[in-house]
Each structure stands twice: as C-alpha cells, then as structure tokens.
Coordinates of C-alpha atoms in Angstrom, one line a residue:
Chain A
X1 CA 0.0 0.0 0.0
X2 CA 1.5 3.3 -1.1
X3 CA 0.6 6.8 -0.2
X4 CA 0.2 8.8 -3.3
X5 CA 0.6 12.5 -3.9
X6 CA -3.1 13.0 -4.2
X7 CA -3.7 11.2 -0.9
X8 CA -1.4 13.6 0.9
X9 CA -2.8 16.7 -0.9
X10 CA -6.4 15.8 -0.4
X11 CA -6.4 14.0 3.0
X12 CA -9.3 15.1 5.2
X13 CA -7.8 15.8 8.6
X14 CA -11.0 17.0 10.3
X15 CA -11.8 13.5 11.7
X16 CA -8.4 13.2 13.2
X17 CA -8.7 16.6 14.8
X18 CA -12.0 15.5 16.4
X19 CA -10.4 12.2 17.4
X20 CA -7.9 14.1 19.5
X21 CA -10.7 15.7 21.4
X22 CA -12.6 12.4 21.8
X23 CA -9.4 10.8 23.2
X24 CA -9.1 13.5 25.8
X25 CA -12.8 13.1 26.7
X26 CA -12.6 9.3 26.9
X27 CA -9.6 9.7 29.2
X28 CA -11.4 12.1 31.5
X29 CA -14.4 9.8 31.6
X30 CA -12.3 6.8 32.5
X31 CA -10.7 8.8 35.3
X32 CA -14.2 9.6 36.5
X33 CA -15.2 6.0 36.2
X34 CA -12.2 5.0 38.3
X35 CA -13.4 7.4 41.1
X36 CA -17.0 6.2 40.8
X37 CA -16.0 2.6 41.0
X38 CA -13.8 3.3 44.1
X39 CA -16.4 5.4 45.8
X40 CA -19.6 3.6 44.9
X41 CA -18.7 0.0 44.3
X42 CA -15.8 -0.5 46.6
X43 CA -17.1 2.0 49.1
X44 CA -20.5 0.2 49.5
X45 CA -18.9 -3.2 49.7
X46 CA -16.4 -2.0 52.3
X47 CA -19.4 -0.9 54.4
X48 CA -21.3 -4.2 53.8
X49 CA -19.4 -6.2 56.4
X50 CA -18.6 -8.8 53.7
X51 CA -15.5 -10.6 55.0
X52 CA -12.5 -10.2 52.7
X53 CA -12.4 -14.0 52.4
X54 CA -15.9 -14.0 51.0
X55 CA -15.1 -11.4 48.3
X56 CA -14.8 -12.7 44.7
X57 CA -11.4 -14.3 44.0
X58 CA -8.5 -12.2 42.9
X59 CA -8.9 -13.0 39.2
X60 CA -12.2 -11.1 39.3
X61 CA -11.2 -9.1 42.4
X62 CA -12.5 -5.8 43.5
X63 CA -9.4 -3.8 43.1
X64 CA -8.7 -4.5 39.5
X65 CA -11.4 -2.6 37.5
X66 CA -10.5 0.7 39.0
X67 CA -6.8 0.1 38.1
X68 CA -7.9 -0.7 34.6
X69 CA -9.8 2.6 34.4
X70 CA -6.8 4.4 35.7
X71 CA -4.7 2.7 33.0
X72 CA -7.2 3.7 30.3
X73 CA -7.1 7.3 31.5
X74 CA -3.4 7.5 31.6
X75 CA -3.0 5.8 28.2
X76 CA -5.5 8.3 26.6
X77 CA -3.4 11.2 27.8
X78 CA -0.5 9.7 25.8
X79 CA -2.8 8.7 22.9
X80 CA -4.2 12.3 22.6
X81 CA -0.6 13.6 22.4
X82 CA 0.4 11.1 19.8
X83 CA -2.8 11.8 17.7
X84 CA -2.2 15.5 18.0
X85 CA 1.4 15.1 16.8
X86 CA 0.1 13.0 14.0
X87 CA -2.4 15.6 13.0
X88 CA 0.3 18.3 13.0
X89 CA 2.6 16.1 10.9
X90 CA -0.1 15.4 8.4
X91 CA -1.1 19.0 8.2
X92 CA 2.5 19.9 7.5
X93 CA 2.8 17.3 4.8
X94 CA -0.5 18.5 3.2
X95 CA 0.7 22.1 3.3
X96 CA 3.9 21.0 1.6
X97 CA 1.9 19.2 -1.1
X98 CA -0.1 22.3 -1.9
X99 CA 3.1 24.4 -1.9
X100 CA 4.5 22.0 -4.5
X101 CA 1.3 22.4 -6.5
X102 CA 1.5 26.1 -6.3
X103 CA 5.2 26.2 -7.3
X104 CA 4.5 23.9 -10.2
X105 CA 1.7 26.1 -11.3
X106 CA 3.9 29.1 -11.2
X107 CA 6.4 27.3 -13.4
X108 CA 3.6 26.4 -15.8
X109 CA 3.5 22.8 -14.7
X110 CA 1.1 20.4 -13.1
X111 CA 1.5 17.6 -10.6
X112 CA -0.4 14.4 -11.1
X113 CA -2.1 12.5 -8.4
X114 CA 0.8 10.1 -8.5
X115 CA 3.3 12.8 -8.1
X116 CA 4.4 13.1 -11.8
X117 CA 5.2 16.5 -13.1
X118 CA 3.4 17.3 -16.2
X119 CA 3.3 20.0 -18.7
X120 CA 4.2 20.9 -22.3
X121 CA 7.2 18.7 -23.1
X122 CA 7.4 17.4 -19.6
X123 CA 6.1 14.3 -18.0
X124 CA 4.8 10.9 -19.1
X125 CA 2.0 10.1 -21.4
X126 CA -0.4 9.1 -18.6
X127 CA -1.0 11.4 -15.8
X128 CA -4.5 10.5 -14.8
X129 CA -7.2 13.0 -14.4
X130 CA -6.3 14.5 -11.1
X131 CA -3.4 16.7 -11.9
X132 CA -3.4 20.1 -10.3
X133 CA -1.6 23.1 -11.6
X134 CA -0.8 23.4 -15.2
X135 CA -0.9 26.2 -17.7
X136 CA 1.3 27.5 -20.4
X137 CA 4.4 25.6 -20.2
X138 CA 7.6 25.9 -21.9
X139 CA 9.3 22.7 -23.0
X140 CA 12.1 20.9 -21.3
X141 CA 12.7 19.1 -18.0
X142 CA 10.9 20.0 -14.8
X143 CA 12.9 21.8 -12.2
X144 CA 14.9 19.2 -10.2
X145 CA 14.0 20.9 -7.0
X146 CA 10.3 20.1 -7.5
X147 CA 11.0 16.5 -8.3
X148 CA 13.1 16.1 -5.1
X149 CA 10.5 17.8 -3.0
X150 CA 7.8 15.4 -4.3
X151 CA 10.0 12.4 -3.7
X152 CA 10.9 13.5 -0.2
X153 CA 7.2 14.3 0.6
X154 CA 6.0 10.8 -0.5
X155 CA 8.9 9.1 1.3
X156 CA 7.9 10.8 4.5
X157 CA 4.2 10.2 4.1
X158 CA 4.9 6.5 3.5
X159 CA 7.2 6.3 6.5
X160 CA 4.5 7.8 8.7
X161 CA 3.8 4.6 10.5
X162 CA 2.1 3.2 13.5
X163 CA 5.2 3.0 15.8
X164 CA 3.7 5.2 18.5
X165 CA 0.0 4.4 18.1
X166 CA 0.9 0.7 18.8
X167 CA 1.9 1.7 22.3
X168 CA -1.3 3.7 23.0
X169 CA -3.5 0.7 23.0
X170 CA -4.9 -1.3 25.9
X171 CA -3.5 -4.6 27.2
X172 CA -6.0 -6.7 25.3
X173 CA -7.2 -8.5 28.5
X174 CA -9.7 -5.9 29.9
X175 CA -7.5 -5.8 33.0
X176 CA -4.1 -4.8 34.1
X177 CA -1.2 -6.4 35.9
X178 CA 1.6 -4.9 38.0
X179 CA 3.8 -4.2 35.0
X180 CA 1.5 -2.1 32.8
X181 CA 2.6 1.0 34.7
X182 CA 6.1 0.7 33.2
X183 CA 4.4 0.8 29.8
X184 CA 2.4 3.9 30.8
X185 CA 5.6 5.7 31.7
X186 CA 7.4 4.6 28.5
X187 CA 4.4 5.5 26.3
X188 CA 4.2 8.9 27.8
X189 CA 7.9 9.5 27.2
X190 CA 7.5 8.5 23.5
X191 CA 4.3 10.6 23.2
X192 CA 5.7 13.6 25.0
X193 CA 9.1 14.0 23.3
X194 CA 7.9 15.8 20.2
X195 CA 6.0 18.2 22.5
X196 CA 9.1 19.1 24.6
X197 CA 8.2 16.7 27.4
X198 CA 11.7 15.6 28.2
X199 CA 13.7 15.0 31.4
X200 CA 15.9 18.0 30.5
X201 CA 12.9 20.3 30.6
X202 CA 12.1 19.7 34.3
X203 CA 13.6 22.4 36.4
X204 CA 16.0 21.6 39.3
X205 CA 14.4 20.7 42.6
X206 CA 15.7 23.7 44.5
X207 CA 13.4 26.6 43.7
X208 CA 9.8 25.7 44.5
X209 CA 8.5 29.0 43.3
X210 CA 10.2 28.6 40.0
X211 CA 9.0 25.1 39.7
X212 CA 5.4 26.2 40.4
X213 CA 5.7 29.0 37.7
X214 CA 7.1 26.5 35.2
X215 CA 4.2 24.1 35.9
X216 CA 1.6 26.9 35.6
X217 CA 3.0 27.8 32.1
X218 CA 2.4 24.3 30.7
X219 CA -0.8 23.1 29.0
X220 CA -3.0 20.5 30.7
X221 CA -1.9 18.0 28.2
X222 CA 1.8 18.7 28.8
X223 CA 1.3 18.4 32.5
X224 CA -0.4 15.0 32.1
X225 CA 2.5 13.8 30.0
X226 CA 5.2 15.1 32.4
X227 CA 3.4 13.4 35.3
X228 CA 3.2 10.1 33.4
X229 CA 6.6 10.2 31.7
X230 CA 8.7 11.3 34.6
X231 CA 6.6 10.4 37.7
X232 CA 9.6 10.2 40.1
X233 CA 10.9 13.6 39.1
X234 CA 7.6 15.5 39.0
X235 CA 6.3 13.7 42.1
X236 CA 9.3 14.9 44.1
X237 CA 9.4 18.4 42.6
X238 CA 8.7 20.8 45.4
X239 CA 6.4 23.6 44.4
X240 CA 4.0 21.5 42.3
X241 CA 0.4 21.3 43.4
X242 CA -0.3 18.5 45.9
X243 CA -2.9 16.9 43.7
X244 CA -0.5 16.7 40.7
X245 CA 2.3 15.3 42.9
X246 CA -0.1 12.7 44.1
X247 CA -0.9 11.6 40.6
X248 CA 2.8 11.4 39.8
X249 CA 3.8 9.6 43.0
X250 CA 1.0 7.0 42.8
X251 CA 2.4 6.1 39.4
X252 CA 6.0 6.2 40.7
X253 CA 4.9 3.9 43.5
X254 CA 3.3 1.4 41.1
X255 CA 6.5 1.5 39.0
X256 CA 8.6 1.0 42.1
X257 CA 6.4 -2.0 43.0
X258 CA 6.9 -3.5 39.5
X259 CA 10.6 -2.9 39.7
X260 CA 10.7 -4.6 43.1
X261 CA 9.0 -7.7 41.7
X262 CA 11.3 -7.8 38.7
X263 CA 14.3 -7.5 41.0
X264 CA 12.9 -10.3 43.2
X265 CA 12.9 -8.1 46.3
X266 CA 9.9 -9.3 48.3
X267 CA 10.4 -6.9 51.1
X268 CA 10.3 -3.8 48.9
X269 CA 7.4 -5.3 46.9
X270 CA 5.4 -6.0 50.1
X271 CA 6.1 -2.5 51.3
X272 CA 4.9 -0.8 48.2
X273 CA 1.9 -3.1 47.9
X274 CA 0.9 -2.2 51.5
X275 CA 1.0 1.5 50.7
X276 CA -0.9 1.1 47.4
X277 CA -3.6 -0.8 49.2
X278 CA -3.9 1.8 51.9
X279 CA -4.1 4.7 49.4
X280 CA -6.9 2.9 47.5
X281 CA -8.8 1.9 50.6
X282 CA -12.1 3.7 51.3
X283 CA -11.8 6.7 53.6
X284 CA -10.8 10.3 53.5
X285 CA -8.9 11.5 50.4
X286 CA -5.2 10.8 50.6
X287 CA -2.5 12.6 48.7
X288 CA 0.9 10.9 48.2
X289 CA 3.3 13.9 48.3
X290 CA 6.5 12.0 48.3
X291 CA 7.6 8.4 48.0
X292 CA 10.8 6.5 47.7
X293 CA 10.9 2.7 47.9
X294 CA 14.6 2.3 47.4
X295 CA 15.7 3.1 50.9
X296 CA 15.8 0.3 53.6
X297 CA 12.5 1.3 55.2
X298 CA 11.1 3.4 52.5
X299 CA 10.0 7.0 52.4
X300 CA 6.4 8.2 52.2
X301 CA 4.7 11.5 52.8
X302 CA 1.0 11.3 52.7
X303 CA -1.5 14.1 53.3
X304 CA -5.0 13.5 54.6
X305 CA -6.8 16.4 53.0
X306 CA -5.3 18.8 50.4
X307 CA -2.6 21.0 52.0
X308 CA -2.8 23.4 49.1
X309 CA -6.4 24.5 50.0
X310 CA -6.3 24.0 53.8
X311 CA -6.1 26.9 56.2
X312 CA -4.6 24.8 58.9
X313 CA -1.8 22.3 58.1
X314 CA -0.3 19.8 60.5
X315 CA 2.6 17.5 59.9
X316 CA 3.0 14.4 62.1
X317 CA 6.6 13.2 62.3
X318 CA 6.7 9.5 63.5
X319 CA 9.4 7.9 65.5
X320 CA 11.3 4.7 66.2
X321 CA 10.5 1.7 63.9
X322 CA 8.4 3.7 61.5
X323 CA 8.5 2.2 58.0
X324 CA 6.3 2.4 55.0
X325 CA 5.0 -1.1 55.8
X326 CA 3.4 0.5 58.9
X327 CA 2.2 3.6 57.2
X328 CA -1.4 2.6 57.7
X329 CA -1.2 3.3 61.4
X330 CA 0.3 6.7 60.8
X331 CA -2.4 7.5 58.4
X332 CA -5.1 6.5 60.8
X333 CA -3.6 8.9 63.4
X334 CA -3.4 11.7 60.8
X335 CA -7.0 11.0 59.7
X336 CA -8.3 11.2 63.3
X337 CA -6.4 14.4 64.0
X338 CA -7.7 15.9 60.9
X339 CA -11.3 14.9 61.6
X340 CA -11.1 16.2 65.1
X341 CA -9.6 19.5 64.0
X342 CA -12.0 19.9 61.1
X343 CA -14.9 19.5 63.5
X344 CA -13.7 22.5 65.4
X345 CA -14.1 24.7 62.3
X346 CA -17.6 23.8 61.1
X347 CA -18.0 27.0 59.2
X348 CA -15.5 25.9 56.6
X349 CA -15.4 22.2 55.5
X350 CA -12.1 20.5 54.8
X351 CA -10.0 23.4 55.8
X352 CA -7.5 21.1 57.7
X353 CA -4.9 18.9 56.2
X354 CA -2.7 16.6 58.3
X355 CA 0.4 15.1 56.7
X356 CA 1.9 11.8 57.9
X357 CA 5.5 12.6 57.3
X358 CA 7.8 9.6 57.0
X359 CA 10.2 11.7 55.0
X360 CA 13.3 10.3 56.8
X361 CA 14.9 7.1 57.8
X362 CA 13.5 6.6 61.2
X363 CA 15.7 4.7 63.7
X364 CA 15.1 1.2 64.7
X365 CA 14.9 -0.2 68.3
X366 CA 18.6 -0.2 68.7
X367 CA 21.5 2.2 69.2
X368 CA 20.3 4.3 66.3
X369 CA 17.4 5.5 68.5
X370 CA 19.8 6.8 71.1
X371 CA 21.9 8.9 68.7
X372 CA 21.2 12.1 66.9
X373 CA 22.3 11.1 63.4
X374 CA 18.8 10.2 62.1
X375 CA 17.4 13.3 63.8
X376 CA 19.9 15.5 62.0
X377 CA 19.1 13.9 58.6
X378 CA 15.4 14.1 59.2
X379 CA 15.5 17.7 60.5
X380 CA 17.0 18.9 57.2
X381 CA 14.3 17.2 55.2
X382 CA 11.5 18.2 57.5
X383 CA 12.6 21.9 57.4
X384 CA 12.7 21.8 53.6
X385 CA 9.2 20.2 53.4
X386 CA 7.7 22.7 55.8
X387 CA 9.4 25.6 54.0
X388 CA 8.0 24.5 50.7
X389 CA 4.5 24.1 52.1
X390 CA 4.7 27.5 53.6
X391 CA 5.8 29.0 50.2
X392 CA 3.3 27.3 48.1
X393 CA 0.3 27.1 50.5
X394 CA 0.7 29.5 53.4
X395 CA -1.5 28.7 56.4
X396 CA -1.3 28.0 60.1
X397 CA 1.3 25.2 60.4
X398 CA 1.7 22.8 63.3
X399 CA 4.4 20.2 63.5
X400 CA 3.6 17.2 65.7
X401 CA 6.5 15.0 66.8
X402 CA 5.8 11.6 68.2
X403 CA 8.5 9.8 70.1
X404 CA 11.8 10.1 68.2
X405 CA 9.9 12.3 65.7
X406 CA 9.9 15.0 68.4
X407 CA 13.7 14.7 68.5
X408 CA 13.7 15.4 64.7
X409 CA 11.4 18.4 65.3
X410 CA 13.7 19.7 68.1
X411 CA 16.8 19.6 65.9
X412 CA 14.9 21.2 63.0
X413 CA 13.7 24.0 65.2
X414 CA 16.9 24.6 67.0
X415 CA 19.4 24.2 64.2
X416 CA 17.7 24.3 60.8
X417 CA 15.3 27.2 61.2
X418 CA 12.1 25.3 61.1
X419 CA 9.4 27.9 60.7
X420 CA 6.0 26.8 62.1
X421 CA 3.3 28.4 64.2
X422 CA 3.1 25.6 66.8
X423 CA 5.0 22.6 67.9
X424 CA 3.4 19.6 69.6
X425 CA 5.3 16.7 71.1
X426 CA 3.8 13.4 72.2
X427 CA 5.8 10.8 74.1
X428 CA 9.0 12.6 73.5
X429 CA 12.4 11.1 74.6
X430 CA 13.8 14.7 74.4
X431 CA 14.4 17.3 71.7
X432 CA 18.2 17.6 71.9
X433 CA 17.9 21.1 73.4
X434 CA 18.2 22.2 77.0
X435 CA 15.0 24.1 77.2
X436 CA 12.2 25.7 75.1
X437 CA 14.2 28.8 74.5
X438 CA 16.4 27.0 72.0
X439 CA 13.5 26.1 69.7
X440 CA 13.2 29.7 68.3
X441 CA 9.5 29.8 69.0
X442 CA 7.4 31.7 71.5
X443 CA 7.3 29.1 74.4
X444 CA 3.5 29.5 74.6
X445 CA 3.4 27.8 71.2
X446 CA 5.3 24.7 72.2
X447 CA 3.1 22.0 73.6
X448 CA 4.2 18.7 75.1
X449 CA 2.1 15.7 76.2
X450 CA 3.2 12.6 78.0
X451 CA 0.9 9.7 78.9
X452 CA 0.9 7.5 81.9
X453 CA 2.7 4.2 81.2
X454 CA 4.7 5.7 78.3
X455 CA 8.1 4.2 78.8
X456 CA 9.8 6.2 76.0
X457 CA 9.0 9.5 77.5
X458 CA 11.1 9.3 80.6
X459 CA 14.0 6.9 80.8
X460 CA 15.7 7.6 77.4
X461 CA 15.8 11.3 77.8
X462 CA 18.1 11.4 80.7
X463 CA 21.1 10.2 78.8
X464 CA 20.2 10.5 75.1
X465 CA 18.3 13.5 73.9
X466 CA 18.2 16.0 76.7
X467 CA 15.4 17.0 79.1
X468 CA 11.8 15.9 78.5
X469 CA 9.7 18.7 76.9
X470 CA 6.8 18.0 79.1
X471 CA 8.9 18.5 82.3
X472 CA 8.1 21.6 84.3
X473 CA 11.6 23.1 83.9
X474 CA 11.6 22.8 80.1
X475 CA 9.3 25.8 79.7
X476 CA 6.7 24.4 77.3
X477 CA 3.0 24.0 77.9
X478 CA 2.1 20.6 79.0
X479 CA -1.3 19.6 77.6
X480 CA -3.4 17.0 79.4
X481 CA -3.2 13.5 78.1
X482 CA -5.8 10.9 79.3
X483 CA -4.5 8.0 77.2
X484 CA -2.2 5.3 78.5
X485 CA 1.1 4.1 76.9
X486 CA 3.3 5.3 74.1
X487 CA 1.0 4.8 71.1
X488 CA -2.5 6.0 72.1
X489 CA -2.1 9.8 71.9
X490 CA -4.6 10.0 69.0
X491 CA -7.2 7.6 70.3
X492 CA -10.7 8.5 69.2
X493 CA -12.6 10.6 71.7
X494 CA -9.6 11.2 73.9
X495 CA -8.7 14.5 75.6
X496 CA -5.3 14.1 74.1
X497 CA -6.6 14.1 70.6
X498 CA -9.0 17.0 71.3
X499 CA -6.2 19.1 72.7
X500 CA -4.0 18.6 69.7
X501 CA -6.9 19.3 67.4
X502 CA -7.5 22.6 69.1
X503 CA -3.9 23.6 68.7
X504 CA -3.9 22.7 65.1
X505 CA -6.7 25.1 64.4
X506 CA -5.4 27.8 66.7
X507 CA -8.2 27.5 69.2
X508 CA -5.8 27.6 72.2
X509 CA -8.4 28.4 74.8
X510 CA -9.8 25.0 74.2
X511 CA -6.6 23.3 75.2
X512 CA -6.6 21.7 78.6
X513 CA -3.2 22.3 80.2
X514 CA -1.5 20.6 83.1
X515 CA 1.0 23.4 83.3
X516 CA 2.1 26.4 81.2
X517 CA 0.2 29.3 79.7
X518 CA -1.6 29.2 76.4
X519 CA -1.6 32.1 73.9
X520 CA -4.8 33.8 73.1
X521 CA -6.9 32.2 70.4
X522 CA -6.1 33.8 67.1
X523 CA -8.2 31.9 64.7
X524 CA -11.4 30.0 65.2
Chain B
X1 CA -19.5 -17.8 62.4
X2 CA -23.0 -16.7 63.3
X3 CA -21.6 -13.4 64.3
X4 CA -20.0 -12.7 61.0
X5 CA -23.3 -13.6 59.2
X6 CA -25.3 -11.2 61.3
X7 CA -22.7 -8.4 60.7
X8 CA -23.0 -8.6 57.0
X9 CA -25.5 -6.3 55.3
X10 CA -26.8 -8.0 52.1
X11 CA -28.5 -4.8 50.9
X12 CA -25.1 -3.1 50.8
X13 CA -23.7 -6.0 48.8
X14 CA -26.6 -5.7 46.3
X15 CA -26.0 -1.9 46.1
X16 CA -22.3 -2.6 45.5
X17 CA -23.3 -5.0 42.7
X18 CA -25.6 -2.3 41.2
X19 CA -22.8 0.2 41.3
X20 CA -20.5 -2.3 39.5
X21 CA -23.2 -2.7 36.8
X22 CA -23.6 1.1 36.5
X23 CA -19.9 1.5 36.1
X24 CA -20.0 -1.1 33.3
X25 CA -22.9 0.6 31.5
X26 CA -21.2 4.0 31.8
X27 CA -18.0 2.5 30.4
X28 CA -19.8 1.2 27.4
X29 CA -21.4 4.6 26.8
X30 CA -18.1 6.4 27.3
X31 CA -16.3 4.4 24.8
X32 CA -18.7 4.9 22.0
X33 CA -17.8 8.4 20.8
X34 CA -14.1 7.5 21.0
X35 CA -14.5 4.3 19.0
X36 CA -16.8 6.0 16.4
X37 CA -14.2 8.7 15.9
X38 CA -11.4 6.2 15.6
X39 CA -13.3 4.5 12.9
X40 CA -14.0 7.8 11.1
X41 CA -10.3 8.9 11.3
X42 CA -9.2 5.5 10.1
X43 CA -11.6 5.9 7.1
X44 CA -10.3 9.3 6.3
X45 CA -6.8 7.9 6.2
X46 CA -7.6 4.8 4.2
X47 CA -4.6 3.6 2.3
X48 CA -2.2 5.2 4.7
X49 CA -0.2 2.9 7.1
X50 CA -1.3 5.1 9.9
X51 CA -5.0 4.6 8.8
X52 CA -4.6 0.9 9.3
X53 CA -3.0 1.5 12.7
X54 CA -6.0 3.6 13.7
X55 CA -8.4 0.8 12.6
X56 CA -6.3 -1.7 14.6
X57 CA -6.4 0.6 17.6
X58 CA -10.2 0.9 17.4
X59 CA -10.5 -2.9 17.3
X60 CA -8.2 -3.3 20.3
X61 CA -10.1 -0.7 22.4
X62 CA -13.4 -2.3 21.4
X63 CA -12.2 -5.7 22.5
X64 CA -10.5 -4.5 25.7
X65 CA -13.4 -2.5 27.0
X66 CA -15.7 -5.3 26.0
X67 CA -13.7 -7.7 28.1
X68 CA -13.7 -5.3 31.0
X69 CA -17.5 -5.0 30.7
X70 CA -17.8 -8.8 30.8
X71 CA -15.6 -8.9 33.9
X72 CA -17.8 -6.3 35.6
X73 CA -20.9 -8.3 34.7
X74 CA -19.4 -11.4 36.2
X75 CA -18.3 -9.6 39.3
X76 CA -21.8 -8.1 39.8
X77 CA -23.3 -11.5 39.4
X78 CA -21.0 -13.0 42.0
X79 CA -21.9 -10.2 44.4
X80 CA -25.6 -10.8 43.8
X81 CA -25.0 -14.5 44.6
X82 CA -23.1 -13.6 47.8
X83 CA -26.0 -11.2 48.9
X84 CA -28.5 -13.9 48.2
X85 CA -26.5 -16.5 50.2
X86 CA -26.3 -14.2 53.2
X87 CA -30.1 -13.4 52.9
X88 CA -30.9 -17.1 52.8
X89 CA -28.7 -17.8 55.8
X90 CA -30.3 -14.9 57.7
X91 CA -33.8 -16.2 56.9
X92 CA -32.8 -19.7 58.0
X93 CA -31.3 -18.5 61.2
X94 CA -34.4 -16.5 62.0
X95 CA -36.6 -19.4 61.3
X96 CA -34.6 -21.7 63.5
X97 CA -34.6 -19.2 66.2
X98 CA -38.4 -18.9 66.1
X99 CA -38.8 -22.7 66.1
X100 CA -36.4 -22.9 69.1
X101 CA -38.6 -20.3 71.0

C-alpha cells in the first residue's frame, strides 16, 4: 500500500482533529469511572461487612477494574498527544503538497495524483485525471527541486507509520497487571518527546516558586504527560500542586512496585503493595506527596486532605521503627487528628490537612534511636518540606513530633530554622535542646504531652536526647493526656486528641493544660 | 460464624453489585464516541499505514473495553449470589430461632 501525492494533498484531517478531542474526553471519563468505582462499588462493599475471604477471587477481584480505568485514562493522555502530533505532521505534509502544486503552477507545470510533473514537453503520457496546476508551459525538463520535493514528501508520508500508536493501546485483556505502569511511563515519554516533554525540561528541585511557575505555564496535556513520563521527578518536585504530585507519585509507587517484583525483592514489593492498598482503601482523600521505595524502610509522605487548600496544616513526624509497611497506622492517626480539628471549624469544611510525614529514615529499636544522626538527617528534610509548604500554600502550620519524631522536630527548630506556628510533642524522649528557648518559637506555642505508662518519654531522655519537653523546667506548655502508653495519643474521643486538634486550628483556649500558659486564640 | 453472618448487610452488597453494573454501563457509553471517531479517522486515512493503525487501535479498544464489561458483569453476578446467600442464611437462622422459642 503506497501513499500517493493525491492522498497527501487531499487528505481530510477533520476526523483526526476531532479524534484528539474524543481521546481526551474518553480519558477524562475513564478517570471519572475510576473514582466512581472506588467510591460507589468498593465503598459500598467495604461498608457491607462482607469478610475479605468472601469477596470474589483475585482473578475477578474488586481492586482491578479501577486500576484498569486508571490505566485507560493515563493511556488516553498519551494517545491524545500522539494523535495531536500525527495531526500536526499530516497538516505539515499536506501544506507542503499544496506548496509544491503552487510552485509547479507558477512554473507552468502540473503535478499528477501520482506525483508526476506534467506540462508541455514534460512528464509521461499518462498522468490520470487529477493533476493540479498546469498552464502555459515551456518545453524541457521539470525543475529538479520540484522532483526532489515530491519524492521526499512521498517518502515521509509512507514512512508515517504506526510506531507510537501501537503503544497507546490497551492490554487486550480488559484488565491490568503490576507491570503495565512501566508501559504507561514509556508510552508517555514517547508521546511527549515531540512536545518538549523531556527530562531535561524539568527544572532543578531547589526553587519551589520557579517550579510552580514553570508548571503553571504548561498546557494541561503537557502536565499530564510530564506526570506520566517522569513520575519520580515530577512527584518529588517541590512547588508543584499537591494533587498533581499525588498523581505522579502514585504512578511512581506502582512502577517501584513492579521494579521490586522484577528484582525479586519481596520486602520492597510487600512495602509498596501495602501503601498502594492503603491509598486505594475507602476513607478520606489521601495525597501521596513523596515516595521512595529504594531506601531500607522506604520514604512516604501522605496528606489527609489537600494542604494546598487547607487553612490549617499539621505535619506528624513519627518515631522509632516507622516504616512504609506500617504507614497505615500513621495515616489512621493523621485522619483522626484531621477529623477532630476539622470538626472545630464547622463553618469551613475541609480546611484542615494533616500530613503523615515519614520523610526520613526513622531509627530502629537499637542504638540508632539513642543517637542524633537520624534526627539530623530528618531535620533537614523536614525543614525543607515545611518551608516548601509555607511558600506554596501558606497557612497555620503545626508540627507534631511523636516519640523520636519530636527529636527530629527539636533539631529542625533549634538548628535548621524550622518555621512553624506551633510545635506539639507526644511521648518525647527529648528534643536535643536544654529548654524551650532554644527552639526559636514563643514558648507558649510549644506543647508537650506525656501519657501514663509511656516508657519512651522518661527513661531515654536522661542520657540520650536532653530533658523531656513536658517537664516543668523545660518551659513548654504541658497539655493534658488521658490515654495510656506510648501509642495512644490519637485515640478517638480522647482529651489528648482533642487538645492537639484545638492547637492545630489555633483554638488555644480549648486546650486543657497541666501546666504552662496558652496564647490567646487567634483563629477559630 | 453466626456473628459474621449477622454483621453482613446483604443490601449493601446488592448496592455494590448495582454500582458495578452502573460502572459497566457508563464505560460502554463512554467508549462509543471514541470508537466511532477512531473509525472515522481510520476511514479518512484509508490507504495510509497510519490509517490501518487507527483501525487496529479501534479494534483493540473495542475488545478490551468489552472484556472489562464482561468482567464487571461477572463480578456483579458473584456479588448478587453472595448477597442472596447471606439473605438465605439470615432467613434460615431467623426461622430456626423462632422454632427454638
């Protein structure tokens, strides 16, 4: 099958132009179907009490169709780009064909439907009836430039193949496996390259404001392609909107999961699967702001509620033995704190976001928990995270340090210039400072809680991380804690949780104190 | 065992099955304009290699979305069966309880 000159010249590109729009629409509808399926089908079944063992088997499992819809949506983003590029390329070839016709006509020649140049004394005997151009022609050979242009045009038209379209298709099974996400990324890279969607175009990760401006200057289609083509880079790029980072990081997580399986690393594969399952579970909306499955315990930063639109933002920094495998527990705490804080501001719904920040390599239950090395590393990263949040979505920011997480917070505040409105510690083994004055914050905005039976807050601090922040002499406010043990500070209905929620929304007069002096309520 | 049966809400399972079916129907509706346009674009590029690729793409998307729809139909059916089984168990338990009294 050969593309002729007439086919290039007369091709009707309108259907292809409409197809680009239909592809975008279909992608959007698939994304909507993914959300509908998760909210309505999975959501209802989660509330049905149906035991997991009674659910349909994995080959027709509940978590697959929404993955398939997500795959469709992401593939359509690439397909629309490929089709758009194809349309541009065909338009350009068609314009060149007509330019050849015009130039031939100016030279008194005509070009046949098969690309033959015809005129008085020029061309073959048989040119068909579809020649265009023509006129009074002098004899002799046609201009060699014209011949070369036609030959080049037809060669290009015939080379315009299906290389990229092949990648834009579905799996053929009506379902997806763990490895299709690699294909999503690769297809987006292929589709995006002609549109300037390249790794080199992504700005360095050190100027959040510049990154945000760059992002705002892209088209929606380019953004979709960047997120899919370079999910690890865009997902980690400070300054980008949380919702976009979430989309990139979810894909990066799936790709990391596939890589772990390919590398036969069961621990990493288990860790990523746990996080994927938690992110997809029914419940409040979660945004994956950062993820890295390559480190020993993994890195994950997940927001409950959108920090970009929230007036009150809290960041919970977990402590010893925190790993991505156990992220579900951190997210439950964040969700409870968010719900309790949001309930205190009924006039505005969803104006609180709480981030479970496992953005550092938390120590294990060994000597690493007694040293400051992990706190130093974590403090730098925490300060950067909070700085970025403050630049891109200014609000009332509270950092909550649990256990060794409070040590991280202490180092960040004392040495890295952590800028927050309030600091809360819960079950702290010490903040590696002598007293509240070293934290660089009005002492009335530093709040410490310690529960009965919490073995961490007490014995460690005397020889490892300095005085306990809840102790009288430290100088912070001690909020009342009615829970018992090291891990119950966010138990539903507890005074401990209610106190923290009040601090997060700046309703300080609601905080029940054991000692100290609360600032006046600034924001209700 | 009896506790888990009593804790299950068959109506919610049925509603879940209905939601699965709605998703399937919406998917089949959503694909139509895209597939129609793929066909139209393939026709307009008849004779071009890329036209054949578009026709192939249309066939692949038609098949894949069709298979997904079949899977959703199957899933909804299994959920209906599960709901019916729980309802039957509930009725049977109630009946036995009445007889016992």
